[in-house]
């Protein structure tokens, strides 16, 4: 809902701050007072094209700030979330647009810079403006199907679920069929590669293990002479370790003769222990680095074959076991693919049949809802002086290539304005106030079905008066019970229905003209309606008539 509109230096408006409320708000004023400027200002906030001509003469820039209550508006919350724009709970959504005199413009949502495109996306969700050149809202056929479904409470969710099931079944069949086609096309190659890999039987981590063992054995070959020499130093009765042990025994017999001899014995014992440890590690190293020319040849041949297979299949060596598993699965699918494909084919046809059944039921619901909507709209057209017009909800089957989660139907609202004339889209036939009255009739018939929370009708009463204007005012007031409605009007019958009345007036000091807006109290409101009834000179009869209009509502 629109809460506020602040305008600075826009055309004839120097500074203006307006607050808005729920219900029906009417905007009146003499011709040329500047009512369109307010719509231009709101249009800027909603992403309309920025024109430097909107900047007030002598000012550097024009500024418009619109505040909206978006609490509970899921679509707005989703759009803000998609664009990483924070919205504090309980705080208004602030849209700011500025236009410089040199033609540049900037846009902000909650003080975050955004594109004019995002403002337009927000505008569709926040405000519907219905006027002579409206091409959105109810005029746009893209939204007609959703409006009809909402009006008729049609089961679109069931059709969407059936559509998803059908598409999933089609994908499963297509994937399986493609896999079998590929396998059949490459059957001989697959059989050869599978036999080759099965015979080789690669193991997980084998390449690294073989490379490590080969490196160790090659190192053992290089170090075997040095290790043998070291063993000669340790082994035998004349080896270093045997001599150390013999020296320790001799020293043990005389160690008690002097403290230094005892210390020498202790040091020698430690040396024997360390020498034993060195010999053990040397033996372990010798075993780890054992060189076996036959085994080395086998490892090198296995490693060479493994890497050759990896290059052949363009994978890493460690990926060969997984490749073998996939080939085995492909071969199994090839062997049993016919039966599996038959089952998937049956499943996809069953899923399509379920979708078609659900979509046909939805089409029947839409046809029934269309007739009900036609009758409801037709009942609204006569009081709005559109009694010669006819309204029709077109529900036509779509080509199968255009079926989707919303069913198999194209829905569009059509009108015929004269007896015998063909039905055609609203925009192509209706114009001006007639178009706005069609929109009003549709809105009343649809009640709360879809649409933005704020609606604006620009001169919906153009070219009508008397009973028709009263009928328009009554329907606007009824519609305003469920939404915020703003109406730019020249009709006293419509103005009298307003819950809030804003007067737009232009003043001039002889050199500069300015447009101002003020909220009317009860007395001023009666005076303004009397002016609308009588013209420049307000007569007692006009004031009496204004009283009667206000009493009726």
Coordinates of C-alpha atoms in Angstrom, one line a residue:
X1 CA 0.0 0.0 0.0
X2 CA 1.2 3.5 -0.9
X3 CA 2.0 5.4 2.4
X4 CA 3.6 8.6 1.3
X5 CA 4.9 10.5 -1.7
X6 CA 7.5 13.3 -1.4
X7 CA 8.2 15.5 -4.5
X8 CA 10.9 18.1 -4.9
X9 CA 11.4 20.4 -8.0
X10 CA 9.2 18.4 -10.4
X11 CA 7.7 20.4 -13.2
X12 CA 5.5 22.9 -11.3
X13 CA 5.9 21.4 -7.8
X14 CA 8.6 23.0 -5.7
X15 CA 8.1 20.9 -2.6
X16 CA 5.2 18.5 -1.7
X17 CA 4.7 15.9 1.0
X18 CA 1.6 13.7 0.8
X19 CA 0.3 10.9 3.1
X20 CA -2.1 8.3 1.8
X21 CA -4.5 5.9 3.5
X22 CA -6.5 2.8 2.8
X23 CA -9.9 3.1 1.1
X24 CA -10.9 5.4 -1.7
X25 CA -8.9 8.6 -2.2
X26 CA -10.0 11.1 -4.7
X27 CA -7.9 13.8 -6.4
X28 CA -9.7 16.8 -7.9
X29 CA -8.8 20.2 -9.3
X30 CA -9.5 22.4 -12.2
X31 CA -8.2 21.4 -15.7
X32 CA -4.5 22.3 -16.0
X33 CA -4.0 22.3 -12.2
X34 CA -1.4 19.6 -12.5
X35 CA -3.1 16.3 -11.6
X36 CA -1.0 14.5 -14.2
X37 CA 2.1 15.7 -12.4
X38 CA 1.3 13.5 -9.4
X39 CA 0.9 10.5 -11.7
X40 CA 4.2 11.4 -13.4
X41 CA 5.9 11.6 -10.1
X42 CA 4.6 8.2 -9.0
X43 CA 5.4 6.8 -12.5
X44 CA 9.1 7.9 -12.0
X45 CA 9.2 6.0 -8.7
X46 CA 7.8 3.0 -10.5
X47 CA 10.6 3.0 -13.1
X48 CA 9.1 5.2 -15.9
X49 CA 11.5 6.8 -18.4
X50 CA 13.4 9.7 -16.8
X51 CA 13.0 13.0 -18.8
X52 CA 15.0 16.1 -18.0
X53 CA 11.9 18.1 -19.0
X54 CA 10.4 17.0 -15.6
X55 CA 12.9 19.0 -13.7
X56 CA 11.5 22.4 -12.5
X57 CA 12.9 25.3 -14.3
X58 CA 16.0 26.7 -12.5
X59 CA 16.5 23.5 -10.4
X60 CA 19.4 21.2 -10.7
X61 CA 17.4 18.0 -10.2
X62 CA 14.0 16.6 -9.4
X63 CA 13.4 14.1 -6.6
X64 CA 10.6 11.7 -5.9
X65 CA 10.4 9.4 -2.8
X66 CA 7.6 6.9 -2.5
X67 CA 7.0 4.9 0.7
X68 CA 5.1 1.6 0.7
X69 CA 3.8 -0.8 3.4
X70 CA 4.9 -4.2 2.1
X71 CA 4.2 -6.3 5.2
X72 CA 3.0 -9.7 4.2
X73 CA 3.7 -9.1 0.5
X74 CA 5.5 -12.3 -0.4
X75 CA 6.2 -11.4 -4.0
X76 CA 7.9 -8.1 -3.1
X77 CA 9.9 -9.9 -0.3
X78 CA 11.1 -12.5 -2.9
X79 CA 12.1 -9.8 -5.4
X80 CA 14.0 -7.8 -2.7
X81 CA 15.7 -11.0 -1.5
X82 CA 16.8 -11.9 -5.1
X83 CA 18.4 -8.5 -5.3
X84 CA 20.0 -8.5 -1.9
X85 CA 18.0 -5.6 -0.6
X86 CA 17.3 -5.6 3.1
X87 CA 13.8 -4.8 4.3
X88 CA 13.4 -4.3 8.1
X89 CA 10.1 -5.7 9.5
X90 CA 7.7 -2.9 10.3
X91 CA 9.6 -0.3 8.3
X92 CA 8.3 1.1 5.0
X93 CA 9.9 0.3 1.7
X94 CA 11.4 3.5 0.3
X95 CA 11.8 4.0 -3.4
X96 CA 13.8 7.1 -4.4
X97 CA 14.3 8.4 -7.9
X98 CA 16.1 11.6 -8.9
X99 CA 16.4 13.1 -12.4
X100 CA 19.1 15.7 -13.2
X101 CA 18.5 18.7 -15.4
X102 CA 21.2 17.3 -17.7
X103 CA 19.2 14.2 -18.3
X104 CA 20.9 11.7 -15.9
X105 CA 18.9 9.8 -13.3
X106 CA 19.5 7.5 -10.3
X107 CA 17.3 5.1 -8.5
X108 CA 17.4 3.7 -4.9
X109 CA 15.5 1.2 -2.9
X110 CA 16.0 1.5 0.8
X111 CA 19.1 3.6 0.0
X112 CA 20.6 0.9 -2.2
X113 CA 21.3 1.9 -5.8
X114 CA 19.2 -0.1 -8.3
X115 CA 18.3 -0.1 -11.9
X116 CA 15.2 1.4 -13.4
X117 CA 14.3 -2.1 -14.5
X118 CA 14.1 -3.3 -10.9
X119 CA 11.8 -0.3 -10.2
X120 CA 9.5 -1.4 -13.0
X121 CA 9.5 -5.0 -11.6
X122 CA 8.6 -3.6 -8.2
X123 CA 6.0 -1.2 -9.7
X124 CA 4.1 -4.1 -11.3
X125 CA 3.7 -5.7 -7.8
X126 CA 2.9 -2.4 -5.9
X127 CA 0.8 -0.2 -8.1
X128 CA -1.7 -0.6 -11.0
X129 CA -2.3 2.6 -12.9
X130 CA -5.2 2.5 -15.3
X131 CA -5.5 5.3 -17.8
X132 CA -5.7 6.0 -21.5
X133 CA -2.4 4.4 -22.3
X134 CA -2.3 1.6 -19.8
X135 CA -0.7 -1.6 -21.2
X136 CA -0.3 -3.5 -17.9
X137 CA -2.5 -5.0 -15.3
X138 CA -5.8 -6.3 -16.6
X139 CA -5.0 -5.1 -20.1
X140 CA -2.1 -7.5 -20.5
X141 CA -3.2 -11.0 -21.6
X142 CA -0.2 -12.6 -19.9
X143 CA -2.0 -12.3 -16.6
X144 CA -5.5 -13.3 -17.7
X145 CA -5.1 -17.0 -17.2
X146 CA -3.9 -16.6 -13.6
X147 CA -6.8 -14.2 -12.9
X148 CA -9.4 -16.6 -14.3
X149 CA -7.8 -19.5 -12.3
X150 CA -8.0 -17.4 -9.1
X151 CA -11.6 -16.4 -9.8
X152 CA -12.7 -19.9 -10.5
X153 CA -10.5 -21.5 -7.8
X154 CA -9.2 -23.9 -10.4
X155 CA -6.8 -26.7 -9.5
X156 CA -3.6 -25.5 -11.2
X157 CA -1.4 -27.1 -8.5
X158 CA -2.5 -30.6 -9.4
X159 CA -1.8 -30.0 -13.1
X160 CA 1.6 -28.5 -12.2
X161 CA 2.5 -31.6 -10.2
X162 CA 1.3 -33.9 -13.1
X163 CA 3.4 -31.8 -15.5
X164 CA 6.5 -32.2 -13.4
X165 CA 5.9 -36.0 -13.2
X166 CA 5.5 -36.2 -16.9
X167 CA 8.6 -34.2 -17.7
X168 CA 10.7 -36.3 -15.2
X169 CA 9.5 -39.5 -16.9
X170 CA 10.3 -38.1 -20.4
X171 CA 13.8 -37.2 -19.2
X172 CA 14.4 -40.6 -17.7
X173 CA 13.3 -42.3 -21.0
X174 CA 15.4 -39.9 -23.1
X175 CA 18.5 -40.4 -20.9
X176 CA 18.1 -44.2 -21.0
X177 CA 17.5 -44.2 -24.8
X178 CA 20.5 -42.0 -25.4
X179 CA 22.7 -44.3 -23.3
X180 CA 21.6 -47.3 -25.2
X181 CA 22.0 -45.6 -28.5
X182 CA 25.6 -44.7 -27.5
X183 CA 26.3 -48.1 -26.2
X184 CA 24.9 -49.8 -29.4
X185 CA 26.9 -47.4 -31.6
X186 CA 30.1 -48.3 -29.7
X187 CA 29.3 -51.9 -28.8
X188 CA 32.4 -53.5 -30.3
X189 CA 34.7 -50.8 -28.9
X190 CA 33.0 -51.1 -25.5
X191 CA 33.4 -54.9 -25.5
X192 CA 37.1 -54.7 -26.4
X193 CA 37.8 -52.0 -23.8
X194 CA 35.9 -53.9 -21.1
X195 CA 37.7 -57.1 -21.9
X196 CA 41.1 -55.3 -21.8
X197 CA 40.4 -53.5 -18.5
X198 CA 38.9 -56.6 -16.9
X199 CA 42.0 -58.6 -17.8
X200 CA 44.2 -55.9 -16.4
X201 CA 41.9 -55.4 -13.3
X202 CA 43.3 -52.0 -12.1
X203 CA 43.2 -51.5 -8.3
X204 CA 42.5 -48.3 -6.4
X205 CA 45.8 -46.4 -5.6
X206 CA 47.8 -48.9 -7.6
X207 CA 49.7 -46.4 -9.6
X208 CA 51.2 -44.6 -6.6
X209 CA 52.0 -47.9 -4.9
X210 CA 53.8 -49.3 -7.9
X211 CA 55.7 -46.1 -8.4
X212 CA 56.8 -46.1 -4.8
X213 CA 57.9 -49.7 -4.8
X214 CA 59.8 -49.3 -8.0
X215 CA 61.6 -46.2 -6.7
X216 CA 62.5 -48.1 -3.5
X217 CA 63.9 -51.1 -5.5
X218 CA 65.9 -48.8 -7.8
X219 CA 67.3 -47.1 -4.8
X220 CA 68.2 -50.5 -3.3
X221 CA 70.1 -51.4 -6.5
X222 CA 72.1 -48.2 -6.3
X223 CA 72.9 -48.6 -2.5
X224 CA 73.4 -52.4 -2.4
X225 CA 77.3 -52.1 -2.5
X226 CA 77.4 -49.6 0.3
X227 CA 75.0 -51.6 2.5
X228 CA 77.1 -54.8 1.9
X229 CA 80.3 -52.9 3.0
X230 CA 78.5 -51.7 6.1
X231 CA 77.4 -55.2 7.0
X232 CA 81.0 -56.4 6.7
X233 CA 82.0 -53.8 9.2
X234 CA 79.5 -55.1 11.7
X235 CA 79.5 -58.9 11.0
X236 CA 82.1 -61.6 11.9
X237 CA 84.5 -62.2 14.9
X238 CA 86.6 -59.3 13.8
X239 CA 83.7 -57.0 13.1
X240 CA 83.4 -53.7 14.9
X241 CA 80.4 -54.8 17.1
X242 CA 82.2 -58.1 18.1
X243 CA 85.3 -56.1 19.1
X244 CA 83.2 -53.6 21.1
X245 CA 81.6 -56.5 23.0
X246 CA 85.0 -58.1 23.6
X247 CA 86.4 -54.8 24.9
X248 CA 83.4 -54.5 27.2
X249 CA 84.0 -57.9 28.7
X250 CA 87.6 -57.2 29.4
X251 CA 86.8 -53.8 30.9
X252 CA 84.1 -55.4 33.1
X253 CA 86.8 -57.5 34.8
X254 CA 88.9 -54.5 35.9
X255 CA 86.2 -51.8 36.2
X256 CA 86.2 -52.0 40.0
X257 CA 89.9 -51.1 40.2
X258 CA 89.3 -47.4 39.5
X259 CA 86.2 -45.1 39.1
X260 CA 87.3 -44.0 35.7
X261 CA 87.4 -47.6 34.5
X262 CA 83.8 -48.0 35.7
X263 CA 82.8 -44.9 33.8
X264 CA 84.6 -46.2 30.7
X265 CA 82.6 -49.4 31.0
X266 CA 79.3 -47.6 31.2
X267 CA 80.2 -45.6 28.1
X268 CA 81.2 -48.7 26.2
X269 CA 78.0 -50.4 27.2
X270 CA 76.0 -47.5 25.7
X271 CA 78.1 -47.8 22.5
X272 CA 77.3 -51.5 22.3
X273 CA 73.6 -50.8 22.6
X274 CA 73.7 -48.0 20.0
X275 CA 75.8 -50.3 17.7
X276 CA 73.1 -53.0 18.1
X277 CA 70.4 -50.5 17.2
X278 CA 72.4 -49.3 14.2
X279 CA 72.9 -52.9 13.0
X280 CA 69.1 -53.6 13.3
X281 CA 68.2 -50.5 11.4
X282 CA 70.7 -51.3 8.7
X283 CA 69.2 -54.8 8.4
X284 CA 65.7 -53.3 8.1
X285 CA 66.9 -50.9 5.5
X286 CA 68.5 -53.7 3.6
X287 CA 65.2 -55.6 3.6
X288 CA 63.2 -52.5 2.5
X289 CA 65.6 -51.8 -0.3
X290 CA 66.0 -55.3 -1.5
X291 CA 66.8 -55.4 -5.1
X292 CA 65.1 -58.1 -7.2
X293 CA 65.6 -57.6 -11.0
X294 CA 62.8 -59.9 -11.9
X295 CA 60.3 -58.2 -9.5
X296 CA 61.5 -54.8 -10.7
X297 CA 60.8 -55.8 -14.3
X298 CA 57.3 -57.0 -13.4
X299 CA 56.5 -53.7 -11.5
X300 CA 57.8 -51.5 -14.4
X301 CA 55.9 -53.5 -16.9
X302 CA 52.7 -53.2 -14.8
X303 CA 53.2 -49.5 -14.2
X304 CA 53.9 -48.9 -17.9
X305 CA 50.7 -50.8 -19.0
X306 CA 48.6 -49.0 -16.4
X307 CA 49.8 -45.6 -17.6
X308 CA 49.3 -46.6 -21.2
X309 CA 45.6 -47.5 -20.4
X310 CA 45.1 -44.2 -18.6
X311 CA 46.4 -42.3 -21.6
X312 CA 44.3 -44.4 -24.0
X313 CA 41.1 -43.6 -22.1
X314 CA 42.2 -40.0 -21.3
X315 CA 41.8 -40.5 -17.5
X316 CA 44.2 -40.5 -14.5
X317 CA 45.7 -43.8 -13.5
X318 CA 43.7 -43.8 -10.3
X319 CA 40.5 -43.3 -12.2
X320 CA 40.8 -46.6 -14.1
X321 CA 38.9 -48.7 -11.5
X322 CA 35.9 -46.3 -11.7
X323 CA 36.1 -46.4 -15.5
X324 CA 36.0 -50.2 -15.4
X325 CA 32.9 -50.0 -13.1
X326 CA 31.2 -47.6 -15.6
X327 CA 31.9 -49.9 -18.5
X328 CA 30.5 -52.8 -16.6
X329 CA 27.4 -50.8 -15.9
X330 CA 27.1 -49.7 -19.5
X331 CA 27.4 -53.3 -20.7
X332 CA 24.8 -54.5 -18.2
X333 CA 22.5 -51.7 -19.4
X334 CA 23.1 -52.7 -23.0
X335 CA 22.3 -56.4 -22.2
X336 CA 19.1 -55.5 -20.3
X337 CA 18.4 -52.1 -21.9
X338 CA 15.5 -53.3 -24.0
X339 CA 13.4 -54.4 -21.1
X340 CA 14.3 -51.3 -19.0
X341 CA 13.6 -48.9 -21.9
X342 CA 10.2 -50.6 -22.4
X343 CA 9.3 -50.0 -18.8
X344 CA 10.4 -46.3 -19.0
X345 CA 8.4 -45.8 -22.2
X346 CA 5.3 -47.2 -20.5
X347 CA 6.0 -44.9 -17.5
X348 CA 6.3 -41.8 -19.7
X349 CA 3.1 -42.5 -21.6
X350 CA 1.3 -43.1 -18.3
X351 CA 2.6 -39.8 -16.9
X352 CA 1.5 -37.9 -20.0
X353 CA -1.9 -39.5 -19.8
X354 CA -2.2 -38.4 -16.2
X355 CA -1.2 -34.8 -17.1
X356 CA -3.6 -34.7 -20.0
X357 CA -6.4 -35.9 -17.8
X358 CA -5.6 -33.3 -15.1
X359 CA -5.2 -30.6 -17.7
X360 CA -8.5 -31.4 -19.4
X361 CA -10.3 -31.3 -16.1
X362 CA -8.6 -27.9 -15.5
X363 CA -9.8 -26.7 -19.0
X364 CA -13.4 -27.7 -18.0
X365 CA -13.0 -25.7 -14.8
X366 CA -11.8 -22.7 -16.7
X367 CA -14.6 -22.9 -19.2
X368 CA -17.1 -23.0 -16.3
X369 CA -15.3 -20.1 -14.5
X370 CA -15.1 -18.1 -17.8
X371 CA -18.9 -18.3 -18.2
X372 CA -19.4 -17.2 -14.6
X373 CA -16.9 -14.3 -15.1
X374 CA -18.6 -13.3 -18.3
X375 CA -21.9 -13.0 -16.5
X376 CA -20.4 -11.1 -13.6
X377 CA -18.7 -8.6 -15.9
X378 CA -21.8 -8.2 -18.1
X379 CA -23.8 -7.4 -15.0
X380 CA -21.4 -4.5 -14.3
X381 CA -21.3 -3.1 -17.8
X382 CA -24.9 -2.0 -18.0
X383 CA -24.8 0.5 -15.1
X384 CA -21.5 1.9 -16.5
X385 CA -23.2 2.9 -19.7
X386 CA -21.6 0.1 -21.6
X387 CA -24.9 -1.8 -22.1
X388 CA -24.1 -2.4 -25.8
X389 CA -20.8 -4.0 -25.0
X390 CA -20.2 -7.7 -24.5
X391 CA -17.5 -9.4 -22.6
X392 CA -16.1 -12.9 -23.3
X393 CA -13.5 -15.0 -21.7
X394 CA -11.7 -16.9 -24.4
X395 CA -10.4 -20.3 -23.4
X396 CA -8.6 -21.9 -26.4
X397 CA -6.5 -25.1 -26.5
X398 CA -2.8 -24.6 -27.0
X399 CA -0.6 -26.5 -29.4
X400 CA 1.1 -29.4 -27.6
X401 CA 4.5 -27.6 -27.9
X402 CA 3.1 -24.9 -25.7
X403 CA 1.6 -27.1 -22.9
X404 CA 3.1 -26.4 -19.5
X405 CA 2.6 -26.5 -15.7
X406 CA -0.4 -24.2 -16.1
X407 CA -2.2 -26.5 -18.5
X408 CA -3.1 -26.6 -22.1
X409 CA -5.1 -23.4 -22.5
X410 CA -4.7 -19.9 -23.7
X411 CA -6.9 -17.5 -21.8
X412 CA -7.7 -13.9 -22.9
X413 CA -10.4 -11.4 -22.0
X414 CA -12.1 -10.0 -25.1
X415 CA -14.8 -7.3 -25.7
X416 CA -17.2 -6.2 -28.4
X417 CA -18.3 -2.6 -28.0
X418 CA -21.2 -2.6 -30.5
X419 CA -23.8 -5.2 -31.5
X420 CA -22.6 -7.3 -34.4
X421 CA -19.0 -6.3 -34.1
X422 CA -16.3 -8.9 -33.6
X423 CA -14.7 -9.6 -30.2
X424 CA -11.1 -8.3 -29.8
X425 CA -8.6 -7.5 -27.0
X426 CA -9.5 -4.7 -24.7
X427 CA -6.6 -2.4 -25.9
X428 CA -7.6 -2.7 -29.5
X429 CA -11.2 -1.6 -29.1
X430 CA -11.7 0.4 -26.0
X431 CA -10.2 3.8 -25.4
X432 CA -10.1 6.6 -22.8
X433 CA -12.7 6.5 -20.1
X434 CA -14.4 3.6 -21.8
X435 CA -11.3 1.5 -21.3
X436 CA -11.2 2.5 -17.6
X437 CA -14.8 1.5 -17.2
X438 CA -14.1 -1.9 -18.6
X439 CA -11.2 -2.3 -16.2
X440 CA -13.5 -1.2 -13.3
X441 CA -16.1 -3.7 -14.3
X442 CA -13.5 -6.5 -14.5
X443 CA -12.0 -5.4 -11.2
X444 CA -15.3 -5.4 -9.4
X445 CA -16.2 -8.8 -10.9
X446 CA -12.9 -10.3 -9.9
X447 CA -13.1 -8.8 -6.5
X448 CA -9.9 -9.7 -4.6
X449 CA -8.4 -11.9 -7.3
X450 CA -4.8 -10.8 -7.9
X451 CA -3.5 -7.3 -8.7
X452 CA -1.4 -4.8 -6.8
X453 CA -2.4 -3.4 -3.4
X454 CA -2.7 0.1 -4.8
X455 CA -4.8 1.0 -7.8
X456 CA -5.0 4.3 -9.6
X457 CA -7.7 5.3 -12.1
X458 CA -7.0 8.3 -14.2
X459 CA -10.2 10.1 -15.2
X460 CA -12.3 6.9 -15.3
X461 CA -15.4 9.1 -15.5
X462 CA -14.4 11.0 -18.7
X463 CA -17.4 11.7 -20.9
X464 CA -20.1 10.5 -18.5
X465 CA -22.2 12.0 -15.8
X466 CA -25.3 11.6 -13.8
X467 CA -26.4 8.0 -13.1
X468 CA -23.3 6.5 -14.8
X469 CA -21.0 8.7 -12.7
X470 CA -22.9 7.6 -9.6
X471 CA -22.6 3.9 -10.7
X472 CA -18.8 4.4 -11.2
X473 CA -18.5 6.0 -7.8
X474 CA -20.5 3.3 -6.1
X475 CA -18.3 0.6 -7.6
X476 CA -15.1 2.4 -6.8
X477 CA -16.1 2.6 -3.2
X478 CA -17.0 -1.1 -3.1
X479 CA -13.7 -2.0 -4.7
X480 CA -11.9 0.2 -2.2
X481 CA -13.1 -1.9 0.7
X482 CA -10.4 -4.5 -0.1
X483 CA -7.7 -2.4 -1.6
X484 CA -6.2 1.1 -1.7
X485 CA -7.8 3.1 -4.5
X486 CA -6.8 6.5 -5.8
X487 CA -9.0 8.2 -8.5
X488 CA -8.3 11.3 -10.5
X489 CA -11.8 12.6 -11.3
X490 CA -13.8 15.5 -12.6
X491 CA -17.1 13.9 -11.5
X492 CA -18.7 15.2 -8.3
X493 CA -20.6 11.9 -8.0
X494 CA -17.3 10.1 -7.8
X495 CA -15.6 12.6 -5.6
X496 CA -18.4 12.4 -3.1
X497 CA -17.6 8.7 -2.6
X498 CA -14.1 9.3 -1.5
X499 CA -12.9 8.6 2.1
X500 CA -10.1 11.0 1.5
X501 CA -10.2 14.1 -0.7
X502 CA -7.1 15.8 -2.1
X503 CA -7.4 19.1 -4.0
X504 CA -4.8 19.9 -6.6
X505 CA -4.4 23.6 -7.4
X506 CA -2.1 25.8 -9.4
X507 CA -1.0 29.3 -8.2
X508 CA 1.1 32.0 -9.8
X509 CA 2.9 35.1 -8.5
X510 CA 3.0 36.5 -12.0
X511 CA 6.3 35.0 -12.9
X512 CA 6.4 31.5 -11.5
X513 CA 3.5 29.0 -11.5
X514 CA 3.4 26.3 -8.7
X515 CA 1.2 23.3 -8.1
X516 CA 0.1 22.4 -4.6
X517 CA -2.0 19.7 -3.0
X518 CA -3.9 19.8 0.3
X519 CA -6.2 17.4 2.1
X520 CA -9.7 18.8 2.4
X521 CA -11.7 18.8 5.6
X522 CA -15.5 18.3 5.5
X523 CA -16.4 21.9 4.9
X524 CA -13.7 22.4 2.2
X525 CA -14.7 19.1 0.6
X526 CA -18.4 20.2 0.3
X527 CA -17.2 23.5 -1.3
X528 CA -15.0 21.6 -3.8
X529 CA -17.8 19.3 -4.8
X530 CA -20.1 22.3 -5.2
X531 CA -17.5 23.9 -7.5
X532 CA -17.4 20.7 -9.6
X533 CA -21.1 20.9 -9.9
X534 CA -21.5 24.6 -10.8
X535 CA -18.2 25.8 -12.2
X536 CA -16.3 29.0 -11.3
X537 CA -19.2 30.6 -9.4
X538 CA -20.5 28.4 -6.6
X539 CA -24.2 28.8 -6.2
X540 CA -26.4 27.9 -3.2
X541 CA -28.1 25.3 -5.4
X542 CA -24.7 23.7 -6.0
X543 CA -23.9 23.6 -2.3
X544 CA -27.3 22.0 -1.6
X545 CA -26.6 19.4 -4.3
X546 CA -23.2 18.8 -2.8
X547 CA -24.8 18.2 0.6
X548 CA -27.2 15.7 -1.0
X549 CA -24.4 13.8 -2.7
X550 CA -22.4 13.6 0.5
X551 CA -25.4 12.5 2.5
X552 CA -26.1 9.7 0.1
X553 CA -22.8 8.1 0.7

